[in-house]
Coordinates of C-alpha atoms in Angstrom, one line a residue:
X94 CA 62.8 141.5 83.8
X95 CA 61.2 138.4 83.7
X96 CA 58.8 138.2 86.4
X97 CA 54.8 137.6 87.3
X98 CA 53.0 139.4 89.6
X99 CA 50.2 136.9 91.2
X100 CA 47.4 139.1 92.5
X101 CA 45.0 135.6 92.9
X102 CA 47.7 134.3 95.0
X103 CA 48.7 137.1 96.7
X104 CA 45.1 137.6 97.7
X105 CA 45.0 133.9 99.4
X106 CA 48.7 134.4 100.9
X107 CA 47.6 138.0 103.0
X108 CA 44.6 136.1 104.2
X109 CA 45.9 133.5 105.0
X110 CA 49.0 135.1 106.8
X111 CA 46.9 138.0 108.5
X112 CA 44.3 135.6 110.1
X113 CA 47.0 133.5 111.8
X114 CA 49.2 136.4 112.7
X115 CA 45.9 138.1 114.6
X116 CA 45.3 134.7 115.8
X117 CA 47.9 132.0 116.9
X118 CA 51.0 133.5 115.1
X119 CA 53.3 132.9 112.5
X120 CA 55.9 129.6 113.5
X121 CA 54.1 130.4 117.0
X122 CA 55.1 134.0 117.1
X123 CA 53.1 137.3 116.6
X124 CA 55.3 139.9 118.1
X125 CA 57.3 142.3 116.9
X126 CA 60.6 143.8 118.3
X127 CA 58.8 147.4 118.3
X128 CA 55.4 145.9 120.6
X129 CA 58.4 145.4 123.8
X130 CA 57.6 149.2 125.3
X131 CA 60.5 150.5 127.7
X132 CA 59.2 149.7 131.3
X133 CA 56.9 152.5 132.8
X134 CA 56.0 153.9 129.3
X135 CA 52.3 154.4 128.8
X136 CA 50.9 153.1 125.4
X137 CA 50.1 156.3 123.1
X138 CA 51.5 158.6 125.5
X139 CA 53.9 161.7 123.7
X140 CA 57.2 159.5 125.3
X141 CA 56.3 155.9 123.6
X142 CA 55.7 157.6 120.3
X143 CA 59.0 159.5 120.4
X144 CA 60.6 155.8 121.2
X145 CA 59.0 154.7 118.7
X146 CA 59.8 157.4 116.1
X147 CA 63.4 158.0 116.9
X148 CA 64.2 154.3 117.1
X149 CA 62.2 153.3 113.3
X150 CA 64.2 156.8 111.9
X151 CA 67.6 154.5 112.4
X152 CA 65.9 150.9 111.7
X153 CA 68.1 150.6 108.0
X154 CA 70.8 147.4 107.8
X155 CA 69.5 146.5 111.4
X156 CA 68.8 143.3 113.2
X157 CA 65.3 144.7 114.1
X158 CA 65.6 142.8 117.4
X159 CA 68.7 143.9 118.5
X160 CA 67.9 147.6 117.1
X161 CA 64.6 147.8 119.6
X162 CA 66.6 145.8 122.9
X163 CA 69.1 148.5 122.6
X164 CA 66.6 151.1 122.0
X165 CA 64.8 150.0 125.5
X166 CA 68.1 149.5 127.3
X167 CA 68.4 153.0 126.5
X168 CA 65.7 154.4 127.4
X169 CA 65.2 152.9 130.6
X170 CA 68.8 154.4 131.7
X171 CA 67.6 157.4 133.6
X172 CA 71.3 158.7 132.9
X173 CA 70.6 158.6 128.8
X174 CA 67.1 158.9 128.2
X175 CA 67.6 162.3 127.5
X176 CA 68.2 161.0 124.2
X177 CA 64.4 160.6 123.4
X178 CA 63.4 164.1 124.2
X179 CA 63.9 166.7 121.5
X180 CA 64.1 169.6 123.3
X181 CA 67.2 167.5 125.3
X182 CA 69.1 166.8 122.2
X183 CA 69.0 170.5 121.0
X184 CA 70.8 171.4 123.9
X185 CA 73.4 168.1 124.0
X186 CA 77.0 168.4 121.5
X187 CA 76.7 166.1 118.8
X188 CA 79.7 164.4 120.4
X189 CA 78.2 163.2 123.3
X190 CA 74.9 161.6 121.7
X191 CA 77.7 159.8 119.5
X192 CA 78.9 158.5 122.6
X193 CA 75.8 157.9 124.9
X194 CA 74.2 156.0 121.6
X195 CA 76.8 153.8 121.9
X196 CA 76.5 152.6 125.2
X197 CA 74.1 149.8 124.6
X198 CA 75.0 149.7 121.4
X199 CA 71.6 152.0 120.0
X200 CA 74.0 152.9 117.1
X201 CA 75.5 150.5 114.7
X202 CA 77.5 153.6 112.5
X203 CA 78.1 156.0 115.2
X204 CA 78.3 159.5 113.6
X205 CA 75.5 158.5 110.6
X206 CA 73.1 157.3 113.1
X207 CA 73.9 160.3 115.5
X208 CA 73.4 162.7 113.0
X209 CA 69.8 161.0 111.9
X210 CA 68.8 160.8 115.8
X211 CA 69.8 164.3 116.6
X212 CA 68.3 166.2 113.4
X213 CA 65.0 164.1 113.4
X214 CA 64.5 165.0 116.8
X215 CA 65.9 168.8 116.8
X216 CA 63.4 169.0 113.7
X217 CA 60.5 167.8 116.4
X218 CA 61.6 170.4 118.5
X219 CA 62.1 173.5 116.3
X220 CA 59.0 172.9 114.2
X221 CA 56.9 171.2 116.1
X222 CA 57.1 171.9 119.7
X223 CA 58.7 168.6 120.5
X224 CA 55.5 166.4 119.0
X225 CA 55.2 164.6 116.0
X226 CA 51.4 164.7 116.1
X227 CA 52.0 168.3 115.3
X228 CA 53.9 167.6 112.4
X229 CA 50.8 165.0 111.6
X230 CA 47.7 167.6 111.9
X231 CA 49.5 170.0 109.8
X232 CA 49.2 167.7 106.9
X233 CA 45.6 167.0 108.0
X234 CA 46.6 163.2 109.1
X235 CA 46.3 162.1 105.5
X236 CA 49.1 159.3 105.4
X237 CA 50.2 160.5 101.4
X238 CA 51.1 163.4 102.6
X239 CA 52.7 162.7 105.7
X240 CA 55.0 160.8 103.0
X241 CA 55.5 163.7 100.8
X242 CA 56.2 165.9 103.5
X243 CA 58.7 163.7 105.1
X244 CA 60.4 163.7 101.3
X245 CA 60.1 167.4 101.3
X246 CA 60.5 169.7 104.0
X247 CA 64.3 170.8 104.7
X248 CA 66.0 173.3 107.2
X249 CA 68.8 175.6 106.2
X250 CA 72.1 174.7 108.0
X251 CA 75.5 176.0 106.9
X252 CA 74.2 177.8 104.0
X253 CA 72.8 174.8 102.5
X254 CA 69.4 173.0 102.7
X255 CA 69.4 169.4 104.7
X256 CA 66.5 167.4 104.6
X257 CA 64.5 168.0 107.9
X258 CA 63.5 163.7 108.4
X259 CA 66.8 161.6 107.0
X260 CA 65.8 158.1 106.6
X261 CA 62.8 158.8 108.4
X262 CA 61.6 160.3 104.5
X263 CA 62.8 156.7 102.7
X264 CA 60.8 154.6 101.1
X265 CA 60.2 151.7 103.6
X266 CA 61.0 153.4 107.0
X267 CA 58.4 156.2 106.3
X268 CA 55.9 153.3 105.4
X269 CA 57.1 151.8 108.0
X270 CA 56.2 154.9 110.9
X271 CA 53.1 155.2 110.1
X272 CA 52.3 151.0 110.3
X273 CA 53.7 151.7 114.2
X274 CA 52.0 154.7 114.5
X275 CA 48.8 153.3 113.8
X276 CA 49.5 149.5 115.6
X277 CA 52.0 150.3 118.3
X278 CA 50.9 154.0 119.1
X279 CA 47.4 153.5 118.3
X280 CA 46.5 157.1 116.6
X281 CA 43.3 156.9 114.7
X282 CA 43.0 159.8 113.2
X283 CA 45.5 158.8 110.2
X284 CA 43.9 158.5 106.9
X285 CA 44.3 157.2 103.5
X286 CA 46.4 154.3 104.6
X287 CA 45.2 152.0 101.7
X288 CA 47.3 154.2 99.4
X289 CA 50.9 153.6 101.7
X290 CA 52.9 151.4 100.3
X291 CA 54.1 147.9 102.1
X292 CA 57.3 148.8 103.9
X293 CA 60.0 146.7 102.2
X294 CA 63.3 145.1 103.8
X295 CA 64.8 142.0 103.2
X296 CA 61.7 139.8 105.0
X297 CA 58.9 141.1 103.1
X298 CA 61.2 140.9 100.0
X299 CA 62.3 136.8 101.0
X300 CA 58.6 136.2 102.0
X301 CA 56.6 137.6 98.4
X302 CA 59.3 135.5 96.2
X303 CA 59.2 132.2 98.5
X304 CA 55.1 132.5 98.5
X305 CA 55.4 132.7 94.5
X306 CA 53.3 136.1 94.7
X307 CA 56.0 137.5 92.8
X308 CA 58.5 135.1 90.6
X309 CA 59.8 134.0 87.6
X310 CA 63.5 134.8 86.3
X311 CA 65.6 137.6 87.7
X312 CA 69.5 138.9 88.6
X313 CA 70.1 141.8 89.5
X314 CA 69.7 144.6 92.9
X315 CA 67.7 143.8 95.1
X316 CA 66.0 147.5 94.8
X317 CA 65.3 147.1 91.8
X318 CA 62.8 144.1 93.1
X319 CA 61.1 146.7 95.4
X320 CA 58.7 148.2 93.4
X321 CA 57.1 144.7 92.2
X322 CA 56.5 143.8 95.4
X323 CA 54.6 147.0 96.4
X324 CA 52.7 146.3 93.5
X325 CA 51.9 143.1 94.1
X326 CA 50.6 143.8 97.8
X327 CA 48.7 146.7 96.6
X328 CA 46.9 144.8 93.4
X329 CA 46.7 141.4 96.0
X330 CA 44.3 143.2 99.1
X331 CA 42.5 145.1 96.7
X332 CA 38.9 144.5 97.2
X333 CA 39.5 142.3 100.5
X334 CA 37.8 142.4 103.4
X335 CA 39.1 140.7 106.7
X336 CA 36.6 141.2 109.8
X337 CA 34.8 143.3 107.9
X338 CA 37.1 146.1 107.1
X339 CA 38.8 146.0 104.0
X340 CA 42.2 145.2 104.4
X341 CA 45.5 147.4 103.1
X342 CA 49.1 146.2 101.9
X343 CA 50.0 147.7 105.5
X344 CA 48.1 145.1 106.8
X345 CA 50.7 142.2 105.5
X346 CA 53.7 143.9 107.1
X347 CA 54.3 142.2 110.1
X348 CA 52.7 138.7 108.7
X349 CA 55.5 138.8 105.9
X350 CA 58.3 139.8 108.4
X351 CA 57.6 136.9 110.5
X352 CA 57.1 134.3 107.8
X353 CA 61.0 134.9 106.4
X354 CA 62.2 135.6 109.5
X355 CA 61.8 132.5 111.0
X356 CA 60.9 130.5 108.2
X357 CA 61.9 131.6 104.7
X358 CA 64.9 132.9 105.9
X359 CA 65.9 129.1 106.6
X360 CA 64.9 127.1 103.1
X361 CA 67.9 126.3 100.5
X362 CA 69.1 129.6 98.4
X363 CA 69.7 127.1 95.4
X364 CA 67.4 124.4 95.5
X365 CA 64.2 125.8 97.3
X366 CA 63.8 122.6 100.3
X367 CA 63.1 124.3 103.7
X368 CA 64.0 122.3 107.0
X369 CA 60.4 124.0 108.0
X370 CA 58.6 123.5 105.0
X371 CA 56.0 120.9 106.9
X372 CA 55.2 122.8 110.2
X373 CA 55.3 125.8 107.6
X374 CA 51.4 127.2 108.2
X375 CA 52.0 128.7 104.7
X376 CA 53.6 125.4 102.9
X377 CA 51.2 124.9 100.2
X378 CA 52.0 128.4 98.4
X379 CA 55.8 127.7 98.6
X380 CA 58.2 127.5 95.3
X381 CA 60.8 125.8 94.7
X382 CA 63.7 127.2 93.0
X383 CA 66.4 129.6 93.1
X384 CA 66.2 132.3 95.8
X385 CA 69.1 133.8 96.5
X386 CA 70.0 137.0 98.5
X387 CA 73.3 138.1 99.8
X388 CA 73.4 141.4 101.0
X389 CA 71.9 143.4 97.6
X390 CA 72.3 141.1 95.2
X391 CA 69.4 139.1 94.2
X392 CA 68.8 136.2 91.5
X393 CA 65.8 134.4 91.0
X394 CA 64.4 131.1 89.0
X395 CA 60.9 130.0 90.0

């Protein structure tokens, strides 16, 4: 595997990308799909953080806007919410959370993401009397080993032993949590965030190879690319400080999302030129080259 990891660069890209996110946005946008909150929910309240948790447990091969739209349409239906309280979906048939999650179209594989919605929340319920910060002071709020836990802990069902958080354990929707835990829910008591990993999809992927943080020569799966590009973000905030905290590979999330999505996303797979390249606030660290991604498949020359 041919291929650079550019901590110098990486260290001007998140600062760069986090002080105009915080400040006047990213192509004019700092938003993400999750900060919309169903109407009437109150910000850190046990309801917005079990939005927030059942909807990110499902967030894999998803439009992220269209995922979180559905998720409020949902929830604002007095006749489905039920569907965000644990102790509800204990006592609902599998059957008819397959159907109610598909009446605003809150599931994309109906059974798969049924199954994920139902066990992450009956896990909630049985274990941790219907709260996630439960589940969180039990492993003393330290964010590692909220990530080992989520890996680890299982529940007996039909003899055999099923993991108690599918998908919500993976490697970038567990990341992923406890970035919205921390921004959207606003829970400070988690610690040891600077050792959680960037959450990567697709943007964050797009973003560190157009920003040359990670490049050179490469064909192959695109998971195979993954951990580089935690790498990189981890080696590339190391030691920096942004309003005088030191910033964490979290921290470059949402600024990465939003540079591919609505720039990146846009430039030439072959040849490099983006149609945004000069209103691109990040321009001056782009590469030219081959980028190309098509659903896993990746191959590189920059």
């Amino acid at each position: 595997m041919g291929l650079l990891i550019d901590k110098g660069r990486g260290k001007e890209v998140a600062e760069l990308l986090y002080n105009l996110f915080s400040t006047t946005g990213i192509q004019g946008r700092n938003e993400m799909p999750e900060d919309i909150m169903p109407k009437g929910v109150i910000r850190g309240s046990l309801e917005h953080i079990m939005f927030i948790t059942l909807t990110v447990s499902i967030d894999y091969q998803r439009d992220a806007p269209a995922l979180w739209s559905a998720s409020r349409k949902t929830f604002e239906d007095p006749d489905i919410r039920y569907l965000f309280n644990p102790e509800d979906l204990h006592k609902t048939s599998p059957e008819k959370i397959v159907e109610d999650m598909q009446i605003y179209k809150l599931s994309q594989k109906p059974r798969k993401d049924a199954f994920i919605w139902r066990t992450v929340g009956i896990t909630f319920y049985k274990k941790w009397g219907s709260d996630p910060r439960n589940f969180l002071q039990s492993c003393n709020w330290d964010a590692p080993t909220i990530l080992k836990r989520l890996k680890e802990d299982v529940h007996l069902y039909n003899s055999q032993w099923k993991p108690d958080y599918p998908y919500l354990r993976g490697d970038k929707i567990g990341p992923l949590w406890l970035r919205m835990l921390r921004d959207n829910i606003g829970i400070t008591e988690l610690k040891g965030l600077n050792r959680v990993p960037i959450p990567v999809d697709i943007h964050v992927a797009r973003a560190t190879l157009t920003t040359g943080v990670v490049r050179g020569k490469f064909k192959g799966n695109l998971n195979e690319l993954f951990e580089h590009i935690r790498r990189a973000w981890f080696e590339s905030v190391e030691d920096l400080n942004i309003k005088n905290k030191p910033m964490i590979a979290l921290d470059v999330d949402e600024p990465l999302w939003h540079l591919s999505k609505y720039g990146c996303s846009k430039r030439d797979k072959i040849t490099g030129a983006c149609p945004v390249f000069h209103e691109c606030e990040a321009h001056e660290f782009c590469v030219r080259g081959m980028i190309k991604i098509d659903n896993n498949k990746v191959e590189i020359n920059t």
